XYZ file of C-alpha atoms in Angstrom:
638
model
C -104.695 68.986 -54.600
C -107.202 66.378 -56.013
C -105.443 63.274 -57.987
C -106.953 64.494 -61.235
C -104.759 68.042 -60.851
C -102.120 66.683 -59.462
C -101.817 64.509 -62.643
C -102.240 67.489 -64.876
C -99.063 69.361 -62.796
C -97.323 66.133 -63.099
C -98.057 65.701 -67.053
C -96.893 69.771 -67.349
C -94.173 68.473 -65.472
C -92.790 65.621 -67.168
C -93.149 67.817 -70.711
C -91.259 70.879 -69.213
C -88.525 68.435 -68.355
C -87.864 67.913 -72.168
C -87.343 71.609 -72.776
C -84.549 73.356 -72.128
C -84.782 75.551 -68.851
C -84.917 79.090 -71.058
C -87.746 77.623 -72.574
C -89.618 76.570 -69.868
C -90.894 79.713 -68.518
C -92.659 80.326 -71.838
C -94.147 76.892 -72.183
C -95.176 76.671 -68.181
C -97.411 79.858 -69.250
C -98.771 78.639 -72.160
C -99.661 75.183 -70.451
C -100.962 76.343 -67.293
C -103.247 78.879 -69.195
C -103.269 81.479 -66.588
C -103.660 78.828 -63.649
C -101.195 80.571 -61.331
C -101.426 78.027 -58.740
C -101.168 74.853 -61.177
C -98.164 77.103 -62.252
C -96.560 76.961 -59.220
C -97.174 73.375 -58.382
C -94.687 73.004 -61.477
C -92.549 75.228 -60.498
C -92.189 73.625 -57.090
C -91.313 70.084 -58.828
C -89.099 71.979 -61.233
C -87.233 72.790 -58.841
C -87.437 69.671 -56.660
C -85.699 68.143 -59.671
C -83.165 70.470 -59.959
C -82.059 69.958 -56.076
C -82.327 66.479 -56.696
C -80.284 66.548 -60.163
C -77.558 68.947 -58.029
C -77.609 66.295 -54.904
C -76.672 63.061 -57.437
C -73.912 64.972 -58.672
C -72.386 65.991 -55.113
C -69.098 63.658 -53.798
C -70.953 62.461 -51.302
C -73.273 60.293 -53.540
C -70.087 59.614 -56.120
C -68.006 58.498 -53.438
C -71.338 55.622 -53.138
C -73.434 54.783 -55.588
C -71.800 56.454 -58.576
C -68.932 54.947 -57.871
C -69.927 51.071 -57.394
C -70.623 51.464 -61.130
C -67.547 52.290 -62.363
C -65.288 50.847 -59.947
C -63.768 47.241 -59.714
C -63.201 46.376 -56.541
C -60.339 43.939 -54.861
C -61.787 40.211 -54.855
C -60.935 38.501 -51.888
C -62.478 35.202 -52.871
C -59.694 32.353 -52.012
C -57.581 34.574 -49.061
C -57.546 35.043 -45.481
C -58.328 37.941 -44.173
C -57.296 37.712 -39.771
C -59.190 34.265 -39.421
C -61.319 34.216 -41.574
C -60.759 32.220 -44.990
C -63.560 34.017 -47.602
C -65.211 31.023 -49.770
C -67.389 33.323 -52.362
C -68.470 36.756 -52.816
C -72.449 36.524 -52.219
C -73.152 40.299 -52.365
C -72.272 43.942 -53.052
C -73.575 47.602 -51.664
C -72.688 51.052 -51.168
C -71.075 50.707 -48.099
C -68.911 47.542 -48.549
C -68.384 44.209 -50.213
C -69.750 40.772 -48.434
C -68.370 37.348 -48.021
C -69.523 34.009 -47.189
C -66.218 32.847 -44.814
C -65.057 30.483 -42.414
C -64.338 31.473 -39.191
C -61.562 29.120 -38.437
C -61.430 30.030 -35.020
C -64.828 28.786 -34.211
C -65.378 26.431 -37.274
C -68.467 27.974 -38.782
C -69.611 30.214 -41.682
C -69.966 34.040 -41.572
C -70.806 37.095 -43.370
C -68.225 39.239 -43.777
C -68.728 42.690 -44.799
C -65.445 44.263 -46.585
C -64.559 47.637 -46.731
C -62.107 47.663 -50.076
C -59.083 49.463 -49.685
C -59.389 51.687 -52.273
C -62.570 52.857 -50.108
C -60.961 53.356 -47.065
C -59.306 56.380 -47.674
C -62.444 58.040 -47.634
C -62.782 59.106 -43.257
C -66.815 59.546 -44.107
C -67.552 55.567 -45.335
C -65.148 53.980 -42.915
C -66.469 56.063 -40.344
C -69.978 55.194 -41.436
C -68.898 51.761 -41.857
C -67.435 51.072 -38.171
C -70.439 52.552 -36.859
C -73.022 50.439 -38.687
C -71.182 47.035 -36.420
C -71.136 49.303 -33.138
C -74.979 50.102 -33.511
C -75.715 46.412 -34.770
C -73.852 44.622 -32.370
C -75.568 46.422 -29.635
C -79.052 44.775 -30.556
C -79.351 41.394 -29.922
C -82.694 40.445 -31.288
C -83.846 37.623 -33.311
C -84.617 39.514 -35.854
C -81.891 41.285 -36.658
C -78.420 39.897 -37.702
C -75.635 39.169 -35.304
C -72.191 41.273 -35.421
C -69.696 38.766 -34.645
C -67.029 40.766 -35.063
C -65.066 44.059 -36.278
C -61.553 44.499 -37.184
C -58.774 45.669 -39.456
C -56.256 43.207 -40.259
C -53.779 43.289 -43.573
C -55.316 47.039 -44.243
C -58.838 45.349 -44.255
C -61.270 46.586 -42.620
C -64.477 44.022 -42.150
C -67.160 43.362 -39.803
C -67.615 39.490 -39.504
C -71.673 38.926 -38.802
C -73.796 35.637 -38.549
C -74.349 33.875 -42.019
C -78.325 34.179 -43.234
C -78.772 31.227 -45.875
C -82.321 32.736 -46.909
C -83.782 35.443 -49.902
C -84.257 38.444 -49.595
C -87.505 40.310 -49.919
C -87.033 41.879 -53.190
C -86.482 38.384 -54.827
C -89.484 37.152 -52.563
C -91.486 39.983 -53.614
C -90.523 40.291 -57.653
C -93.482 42.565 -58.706
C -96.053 40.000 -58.006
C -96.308 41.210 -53.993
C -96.826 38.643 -51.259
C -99.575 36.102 -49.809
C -101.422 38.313 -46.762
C -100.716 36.357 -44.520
C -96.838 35.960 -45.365
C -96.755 39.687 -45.728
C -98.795 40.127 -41.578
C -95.514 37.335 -40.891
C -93.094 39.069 -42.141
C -94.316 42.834 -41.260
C -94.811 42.017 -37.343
C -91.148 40.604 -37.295
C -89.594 43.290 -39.152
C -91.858 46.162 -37.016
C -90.229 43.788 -33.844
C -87.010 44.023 -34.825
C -87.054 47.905 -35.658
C -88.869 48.721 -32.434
C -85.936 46.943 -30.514
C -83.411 49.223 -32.568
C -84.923 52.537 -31.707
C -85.749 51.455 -28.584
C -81.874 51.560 -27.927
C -81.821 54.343 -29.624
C -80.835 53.480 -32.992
C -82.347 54.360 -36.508
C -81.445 52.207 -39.352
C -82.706 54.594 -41.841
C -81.954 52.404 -45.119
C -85.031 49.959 -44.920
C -85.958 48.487 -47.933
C -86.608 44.997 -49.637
C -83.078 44.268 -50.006
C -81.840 44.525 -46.620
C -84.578 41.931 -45.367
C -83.418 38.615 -45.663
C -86.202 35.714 -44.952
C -85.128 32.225 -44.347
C -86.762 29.085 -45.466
C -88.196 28.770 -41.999
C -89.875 32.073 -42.208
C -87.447 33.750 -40.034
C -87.064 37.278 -41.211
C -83.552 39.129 -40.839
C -83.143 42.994 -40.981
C -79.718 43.596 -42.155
C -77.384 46.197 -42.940
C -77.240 48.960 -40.402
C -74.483 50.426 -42.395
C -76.713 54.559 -42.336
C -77.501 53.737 -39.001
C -77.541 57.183 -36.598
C -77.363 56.806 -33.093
C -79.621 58.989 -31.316
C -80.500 59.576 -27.666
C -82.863 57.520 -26.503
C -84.150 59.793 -23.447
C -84.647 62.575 -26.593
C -88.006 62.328 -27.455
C -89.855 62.393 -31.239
C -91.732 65.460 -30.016
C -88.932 67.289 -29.163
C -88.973 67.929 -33.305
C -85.031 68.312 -32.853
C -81.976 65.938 -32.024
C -79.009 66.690 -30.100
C -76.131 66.214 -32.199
C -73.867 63.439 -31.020
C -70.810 63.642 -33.476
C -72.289 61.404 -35.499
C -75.046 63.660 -37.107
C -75.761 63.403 -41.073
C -74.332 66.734 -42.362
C -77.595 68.571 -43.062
C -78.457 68.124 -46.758
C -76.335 65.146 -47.485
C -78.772 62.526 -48.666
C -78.385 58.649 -47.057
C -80.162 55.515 -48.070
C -82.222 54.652 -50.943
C -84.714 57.214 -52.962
C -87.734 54.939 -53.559
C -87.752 54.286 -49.444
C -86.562 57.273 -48.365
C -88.938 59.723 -46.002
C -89.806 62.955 -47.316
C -87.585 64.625 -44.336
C -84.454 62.129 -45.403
C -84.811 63.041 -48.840
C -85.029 66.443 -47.825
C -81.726 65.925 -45.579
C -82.869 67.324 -42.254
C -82.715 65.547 -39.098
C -84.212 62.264 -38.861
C -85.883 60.602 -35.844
C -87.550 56.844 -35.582
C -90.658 58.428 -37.906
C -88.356 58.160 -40.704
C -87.768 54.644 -40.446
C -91.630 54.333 -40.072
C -91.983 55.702 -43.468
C -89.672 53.723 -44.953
C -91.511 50.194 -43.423
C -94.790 51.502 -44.762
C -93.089 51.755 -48.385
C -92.054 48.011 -48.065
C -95.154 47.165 -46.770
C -97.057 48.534 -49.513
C -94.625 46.727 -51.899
C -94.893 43.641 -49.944
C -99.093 43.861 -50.120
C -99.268 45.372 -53.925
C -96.015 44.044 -55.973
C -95.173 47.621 -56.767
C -93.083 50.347 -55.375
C -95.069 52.917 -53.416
C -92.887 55.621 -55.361
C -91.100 55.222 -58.315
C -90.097 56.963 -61.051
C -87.975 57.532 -64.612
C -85.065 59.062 -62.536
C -84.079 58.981 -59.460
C -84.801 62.805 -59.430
C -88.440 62.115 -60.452
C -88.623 59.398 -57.733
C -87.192 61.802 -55.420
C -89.886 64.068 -56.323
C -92.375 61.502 -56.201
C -91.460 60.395 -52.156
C -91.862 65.064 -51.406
C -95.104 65.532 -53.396
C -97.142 62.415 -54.527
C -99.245 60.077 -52.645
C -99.062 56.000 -53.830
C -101.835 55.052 -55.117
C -104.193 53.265 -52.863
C -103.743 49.803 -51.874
C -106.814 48.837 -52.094
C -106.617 49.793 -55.959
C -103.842 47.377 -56.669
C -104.749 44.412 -54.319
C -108.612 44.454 -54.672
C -108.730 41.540 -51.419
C -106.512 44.154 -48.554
C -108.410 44.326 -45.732
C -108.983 47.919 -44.520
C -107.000 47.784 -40.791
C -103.764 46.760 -43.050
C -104.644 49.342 -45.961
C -105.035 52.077 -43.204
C -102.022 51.290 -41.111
C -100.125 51.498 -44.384
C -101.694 55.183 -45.366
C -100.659 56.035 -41.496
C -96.968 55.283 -41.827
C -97.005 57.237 -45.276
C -97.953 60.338 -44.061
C -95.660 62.707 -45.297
C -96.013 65.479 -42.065
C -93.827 62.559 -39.337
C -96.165 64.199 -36.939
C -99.031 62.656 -38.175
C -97.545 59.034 -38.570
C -97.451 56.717 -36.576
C -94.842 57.909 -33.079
C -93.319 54.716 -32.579
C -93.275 51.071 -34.068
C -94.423 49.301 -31.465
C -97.852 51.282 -31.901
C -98.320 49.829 -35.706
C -97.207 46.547 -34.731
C -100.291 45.989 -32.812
C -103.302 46.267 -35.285
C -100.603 44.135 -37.742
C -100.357 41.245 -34.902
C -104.475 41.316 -34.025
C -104.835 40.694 -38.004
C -102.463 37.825 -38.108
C -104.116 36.301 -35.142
C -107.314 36.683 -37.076
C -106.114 34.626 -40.252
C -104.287 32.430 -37.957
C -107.136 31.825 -35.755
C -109.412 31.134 -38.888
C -111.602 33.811 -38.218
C -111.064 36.021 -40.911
C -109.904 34.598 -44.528
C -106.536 35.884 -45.983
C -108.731 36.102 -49.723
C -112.087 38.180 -48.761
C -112.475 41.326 -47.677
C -113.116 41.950 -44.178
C -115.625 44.309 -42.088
C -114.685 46.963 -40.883
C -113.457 47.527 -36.818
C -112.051 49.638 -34.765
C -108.416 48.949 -33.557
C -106.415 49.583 -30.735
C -103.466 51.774 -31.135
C -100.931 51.419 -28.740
C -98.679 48.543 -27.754
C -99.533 48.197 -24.188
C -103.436 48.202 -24.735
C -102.697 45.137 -27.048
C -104.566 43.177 -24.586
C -104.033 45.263 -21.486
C -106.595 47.536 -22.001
C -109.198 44.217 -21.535
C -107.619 43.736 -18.095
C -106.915 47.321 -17.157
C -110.636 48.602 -18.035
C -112.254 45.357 -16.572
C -110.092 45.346 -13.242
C -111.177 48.953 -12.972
C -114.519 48.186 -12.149
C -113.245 47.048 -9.009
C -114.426 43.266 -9.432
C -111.252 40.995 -9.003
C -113.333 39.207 -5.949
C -115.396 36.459 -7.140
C -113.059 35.245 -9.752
C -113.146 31.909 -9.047
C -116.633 31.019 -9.069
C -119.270 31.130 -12.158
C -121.472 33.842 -12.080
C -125.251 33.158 -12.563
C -126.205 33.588 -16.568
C -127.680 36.998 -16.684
C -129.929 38.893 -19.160
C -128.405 39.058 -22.610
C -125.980 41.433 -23.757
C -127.556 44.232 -26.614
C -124.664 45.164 -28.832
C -125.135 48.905 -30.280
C -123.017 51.752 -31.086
C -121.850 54.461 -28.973
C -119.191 56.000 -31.901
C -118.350 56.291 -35.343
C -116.052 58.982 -36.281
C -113.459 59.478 -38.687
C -110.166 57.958 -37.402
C -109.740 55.520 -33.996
C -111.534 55.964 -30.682
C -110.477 53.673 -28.172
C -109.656 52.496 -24.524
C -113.779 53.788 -23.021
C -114.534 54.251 -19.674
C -117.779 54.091 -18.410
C -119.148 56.585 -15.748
C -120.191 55.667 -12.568
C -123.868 55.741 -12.919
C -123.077 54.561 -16.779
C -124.570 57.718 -18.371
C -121.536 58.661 -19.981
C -118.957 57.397 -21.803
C -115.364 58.944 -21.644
C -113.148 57.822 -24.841
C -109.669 58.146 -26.167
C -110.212 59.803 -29.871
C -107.499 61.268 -32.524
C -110.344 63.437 -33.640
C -111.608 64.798 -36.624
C -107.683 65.411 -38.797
C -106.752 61.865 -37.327
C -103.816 63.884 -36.010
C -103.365 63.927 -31.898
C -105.134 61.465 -29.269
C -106.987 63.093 -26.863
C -109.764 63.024 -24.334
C -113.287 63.257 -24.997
C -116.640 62.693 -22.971
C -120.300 61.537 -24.328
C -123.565 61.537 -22.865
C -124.486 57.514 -23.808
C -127.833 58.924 -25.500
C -126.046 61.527 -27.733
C -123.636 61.493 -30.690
C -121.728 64.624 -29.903
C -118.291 64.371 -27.890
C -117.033 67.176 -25.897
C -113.205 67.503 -25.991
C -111.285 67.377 -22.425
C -108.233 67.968 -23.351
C -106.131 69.295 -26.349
C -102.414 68.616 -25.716
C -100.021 67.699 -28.430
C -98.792 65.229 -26.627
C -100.630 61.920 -26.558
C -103.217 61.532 -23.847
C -104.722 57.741 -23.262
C -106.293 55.401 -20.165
C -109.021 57.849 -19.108
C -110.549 56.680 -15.579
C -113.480 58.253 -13.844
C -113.215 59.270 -9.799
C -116.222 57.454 -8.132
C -117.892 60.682 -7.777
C -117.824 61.288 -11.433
C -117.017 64.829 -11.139
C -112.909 64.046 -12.273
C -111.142 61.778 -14.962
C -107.538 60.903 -13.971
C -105.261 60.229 -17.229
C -101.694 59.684 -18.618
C -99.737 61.363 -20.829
C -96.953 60.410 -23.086
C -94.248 63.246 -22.911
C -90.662 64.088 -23.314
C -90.006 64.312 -19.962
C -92.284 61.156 -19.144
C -95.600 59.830 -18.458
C -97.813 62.372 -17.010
C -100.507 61.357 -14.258
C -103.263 64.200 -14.985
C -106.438 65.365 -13.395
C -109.146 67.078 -15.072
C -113.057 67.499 -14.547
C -115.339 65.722 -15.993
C -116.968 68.975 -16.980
C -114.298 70.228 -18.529
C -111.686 72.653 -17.219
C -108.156 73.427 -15.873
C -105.839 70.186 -16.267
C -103.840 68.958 -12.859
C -100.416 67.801 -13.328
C -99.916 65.155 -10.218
C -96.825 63.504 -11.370
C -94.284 62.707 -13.645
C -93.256 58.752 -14.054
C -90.105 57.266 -15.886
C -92.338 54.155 -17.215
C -93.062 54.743 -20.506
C -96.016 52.588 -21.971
C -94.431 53.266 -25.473
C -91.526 52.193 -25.324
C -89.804 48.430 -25.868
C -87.758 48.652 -22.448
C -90.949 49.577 -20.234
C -93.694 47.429 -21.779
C -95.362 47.297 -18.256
C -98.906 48.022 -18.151
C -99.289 51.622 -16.506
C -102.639 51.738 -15.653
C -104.557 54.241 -13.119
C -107.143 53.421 -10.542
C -109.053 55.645 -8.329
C -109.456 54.751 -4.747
C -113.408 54.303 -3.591
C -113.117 57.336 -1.353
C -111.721 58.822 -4.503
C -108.581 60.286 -2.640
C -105.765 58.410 -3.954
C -104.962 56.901 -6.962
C -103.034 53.463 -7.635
C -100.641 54.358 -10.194
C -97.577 52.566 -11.902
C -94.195 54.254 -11.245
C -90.112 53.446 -10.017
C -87.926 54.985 -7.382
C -85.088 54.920 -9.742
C -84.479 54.310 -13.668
C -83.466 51.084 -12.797
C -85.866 49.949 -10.671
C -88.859 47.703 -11.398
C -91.800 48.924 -11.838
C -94.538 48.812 -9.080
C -97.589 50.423 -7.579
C -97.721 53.345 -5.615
C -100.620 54.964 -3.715
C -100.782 59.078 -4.807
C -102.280 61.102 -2.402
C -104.622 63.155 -5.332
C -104.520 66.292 -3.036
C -101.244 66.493 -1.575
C -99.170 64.264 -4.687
C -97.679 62.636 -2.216
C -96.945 58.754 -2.974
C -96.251 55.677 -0.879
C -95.268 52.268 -2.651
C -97.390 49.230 -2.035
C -95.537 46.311 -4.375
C -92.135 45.401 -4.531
C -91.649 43.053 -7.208
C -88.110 41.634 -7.513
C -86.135 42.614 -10.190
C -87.045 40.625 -13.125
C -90.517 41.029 -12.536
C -92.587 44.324 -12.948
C -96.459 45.156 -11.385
C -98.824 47.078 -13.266
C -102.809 47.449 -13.793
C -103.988 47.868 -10.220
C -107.606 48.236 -9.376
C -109.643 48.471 -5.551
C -111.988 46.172 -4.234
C -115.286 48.164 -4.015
C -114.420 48.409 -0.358
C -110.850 49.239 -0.704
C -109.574 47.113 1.203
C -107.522 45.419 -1.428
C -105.890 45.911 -4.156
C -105.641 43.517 -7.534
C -102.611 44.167 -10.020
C -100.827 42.199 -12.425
C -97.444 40.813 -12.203
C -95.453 39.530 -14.839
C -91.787 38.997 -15.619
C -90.085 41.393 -17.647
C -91.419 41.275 -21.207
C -94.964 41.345 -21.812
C -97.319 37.840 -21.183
C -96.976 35.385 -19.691
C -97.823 37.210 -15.906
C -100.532 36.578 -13.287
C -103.008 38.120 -10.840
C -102.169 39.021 -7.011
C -104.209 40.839 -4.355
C -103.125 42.902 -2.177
C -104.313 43.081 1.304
C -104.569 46.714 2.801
C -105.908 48.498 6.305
C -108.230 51.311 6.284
C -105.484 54.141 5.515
C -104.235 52.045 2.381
C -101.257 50.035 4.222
C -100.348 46.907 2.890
C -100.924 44.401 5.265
C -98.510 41.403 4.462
C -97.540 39.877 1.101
C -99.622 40.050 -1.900
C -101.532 36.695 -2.580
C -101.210 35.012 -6.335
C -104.688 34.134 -7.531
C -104.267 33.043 -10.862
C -101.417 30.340 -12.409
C -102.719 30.578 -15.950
C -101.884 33.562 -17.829
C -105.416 34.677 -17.185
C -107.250 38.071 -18.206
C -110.207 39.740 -15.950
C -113.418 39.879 -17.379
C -116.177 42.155 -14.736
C -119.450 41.888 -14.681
C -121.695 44.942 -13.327
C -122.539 42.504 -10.274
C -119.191 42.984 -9.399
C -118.208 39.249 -10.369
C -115.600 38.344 -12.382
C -114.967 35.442 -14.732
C -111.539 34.473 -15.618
C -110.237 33.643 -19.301
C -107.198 31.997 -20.177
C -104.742 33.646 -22.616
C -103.063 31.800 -25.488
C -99.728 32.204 -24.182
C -98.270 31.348 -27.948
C -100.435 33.968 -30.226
C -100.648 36.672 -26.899
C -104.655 36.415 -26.975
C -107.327 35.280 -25.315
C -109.191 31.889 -25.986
């Protein structure tokens, strides 16, 4: 539907909302003037409203937000509630009252949430309120506030939680919107502290404005898990289902707030991580424009608004957004999940390489900027420089400067709709293999093309993700990974196209916030085994094994102690050693080492540490190397 109709439904709309429903059959006809399927568009948002209109009358909202209207509720200001003596009520929301306290205990302020008594009687909100300070105080992130505490005491139930003196971002924001480059601040830290959550398997499905405190410092807070749903965090998104864990939403109840709600919540299905995806792309369009991404009269109409309408472009409302923020904010707002972004650490990457820009000076936060392709995944924030460079086999020479050769010719090998990233040159350099998410922007998958032509040919068509494409030395076969349910995938298929080769299965997941180890793939010179990143156990640390490509059987080469992890291997042209990365358990700052190894790919002794700088690879065809330090503070190189 083009925005011109879909203002013409919504116009039919709005009037047939006046009548009264007998009469709206007869006007919808005489409106729609034999337009059967603009008829049915209004039909479809009639009825939206009336689900909508029937879900704000249920108990389940009443027991909430209805009834914070019309109920007074206990004031503790000036008691004691176990040991903690409450100073001033500083706010009020559906799922409690809050605090400022001292804890006398410890001798220092606190947040405590209050559950008043006339409240508890309801099993549903103290249920929903214990669970919000079991799933909180299970994170322990900067970004997100500390539980302290949870108790009953006196028939009060609270949960004590660290005291934010800050705003939050719906006074910050107060229809004006927000300086880019506060906005880039205060979107990585939020997209941090959300990726931490569901990486322990928690979704805090109620993200808005108001539960985002920022301090004075610039410290941003994400409060308030009070909807928060545990979840399983070896269940995958694709898996399009959840297993229930006794703590499932009742399906059609409605949680958290309409104007930030996901088209799925307000639905009341099943949620998953994408939800709370949705919801940060609503704030971040409010936090880049000044206005709501959906709004409306009602909340029925905004209801309907979140299901059927598309915001209005950002680019509309803040002239000056630069394209990579405008189109990571049209990603998240997607209303199919599948087609959003999978998982927060993926969005927080093109956020972070724009912030570096502005910070860097680079790019201004008030003019427009070109256009360029971004990567897309959290580990290839930086990674993919070292993974596709070390893959060229040319860690040897590293130390010395390379003689100045011809100079480089810039040109352009794509430029389709949507991302390509993370190429891989042929042997011979003919052809160019390419992670793309095609023509719908939908799915990443592999493609091949001839350098001299401007058609792809697609290798593979999974719905999974597919990403780190590395030719054999022959040329004939590309080795890849895939991101799965059941894990990362090490596939084979040739270059020609053809039957895929599944050669393993690995537990380190290059999406996820607990494995952020690079898993990179390199192919052996004789082209018989691959150097892949993998763990004999769950709780292992992650290092790299040799896989036999024939036989899939592995051997490990690295054993990096436990707080460390190895990843990004790549052979010395003649195989006799192997260079990987090794770095301590969250991403930078980590190192190169070379393994030594005999004819038949044994190590032979310990592997050798060749960099002390927090230094990326950079080949040249020669197969020399220069070596770039990495700004250890912005997570870039210099």
């Amino acid at each position: 539907m083009t925005p011109d109709r879909f203002q013409d439904a919504k116009r039919i709309y709005n009037s047939a909302l006046e009548r009264e429903p007998a009469q709206r059959e007869a006007y919808l006809a005489e409106a729609c003037a034999g337009d059967e399927s603009l008829k049915q568009e209004v039909e479809s948002l009639l009825g939206c409203h009336t689900e909508a209109q029937e879900f704000f009358k249920a108990p389940a909202v009443e027991a909430g937000g209805k009834a914070q209207a019309s109920e007074s509720p206990i004031d503790f200001t000036g008691r004691t509630v176990s040991h903690y003596a409450i100073v001033e009520k500083i706010g009020e929301g559906g799922m409690g009252v809050v605090y400022k306290a001292r804890d006398t205990h410890l001798d220092r302020f606190v947040a405590l949430k209050v559950l008043p008594p006339e409240k508890v009687a309801d099993p549903e909100r103290k249920r929903r309120f214990v669970q919000e300070a079991k799933a909180a105080s299970a994170l322990n992130h900067p970004n997100i506030v500390t539980i302290h505490d949870i108790d009953t005491a006196d028939g009060v139930t609270f949960i004590a939680m660290e005291f934010v003196k800050g705003r939050t971002l719906d006074r910050l924001i107060r229809g004006k919107g927000i300086v880019l480059n506060e906005t880039l601040k205060h979107g990585v830290q939020i997209a941090d502290a959300l990726a931490a959550a569901h990486a322990a398997g928690i979704i805090h499905r109620d993200i808005k404005p108001a539960n985002i405190i920022v301090t004075d410092t610039g410290l941003v807070k994400v409060l308030d898990f009070g909807l928060a749903k545990l979840t399983d965090p070896a269940e995958s998104i694709e898996a399009g289902t959840r297993r229930s864990t006794g703590q499932k939403t009742e399906e059609g109840v409605i949680l958290g707030t309409v104007a930030y709600m996901s088209p799925e919540q307000a639905e009341g299905k099943n949620v998953d991580a994408r939800s709370d995806i949705f919801s940060f792309g609503s704030v971040l369009y409010e936090m880049t424009t000044g206005r709501r991404a959906f709004s409306g009269e009602t909340n029925a109409s905004t209801l309907a608004a979140v299901l059927r309408e598309d915001p209005k472009p950002v680019s509309q409302v803040a002239l000056d957004t630069p394209p990579e923020l405008e189109r990571v904010i049209n990603r998240c707002l997607r209303k199919d999940p599948g087609r959003r972004f999978q998982h927060m650490a993926d969005l927080k990457v093109p956020l972070e390489e724009l912030k570096e820009e502005l910070d860097s000076g680079t790019r201004t936060a008030d003019a427009p900027p070109a256009t360029r392709r971004r990567r897309r995944t959290a580990w290839a924030a930086g990674a993919f420089l070292l993974a596709a460079a070390l893959g060229l086999g040319a860690w040897f020479g590293l130390l010395r400067r390379p003689p100045a050769g011809p100079a480089a010719r810039v040109g352009t090998f794509t430029g389709f709709p949507g991302t390509e990233t993370q190429p891989a040159f042929s042997p011979d350099g003919k052809q160019l293999a390419f992670v793309w998410n095609g023509p719908k922007q939908d799915n990443d998958d592999i493609y091949v093309q001839l350098v001299d032509e401007a058609t792809p040919r697609r290798l593979t068509s999974d719905p999974a993700l597919d990403f780190n494409p590395v030719w054999s030395p022959d040329a004939l076969r590309i080795a890849f990974l895939r991101d799965t349910p059941a894990g990362t995938e090490v596939m084979v298929v040739p270059a020609a196209g053809g039957t895929e080769r599944r050669l393993l299965v690995s537990p380190v997941r290059p999406f996820s916030m607990t494995d952020k180890q690079f898993c990179g793939l390199a192919w052996s010179p004789d082209g018989k085994f691959l150097a892949i990143v993998d763990k004999e156990s769950e709780q292992a640390s992650p290092s790299i094994f040799l896989l036999d490509v024939e036989t899939r059987a592995k051997r490990r080469l690295t054993t990096p102690a436990s707080e460390f992890w190895d990843g990004a291997s790549a052979f010395s042209p003649d195989g006799r050693s192997l260079a990987f990365q090794r770095g301590r358990a969250s991403l930078p700052p980590s190192d190169i080492y070379v393994l030594p190894l005999s004819a038949s790919g044994q190590p032979l002794g310990e592997p050798q540490q060749i960099t002390h700088d927090n230094s990326w690879i950079h080949a040249r065809a020669d197969a020399t190397a220069r070596r770039a330090p990495r700004d250890r503070a912005r997570r870039r190189r210099t």
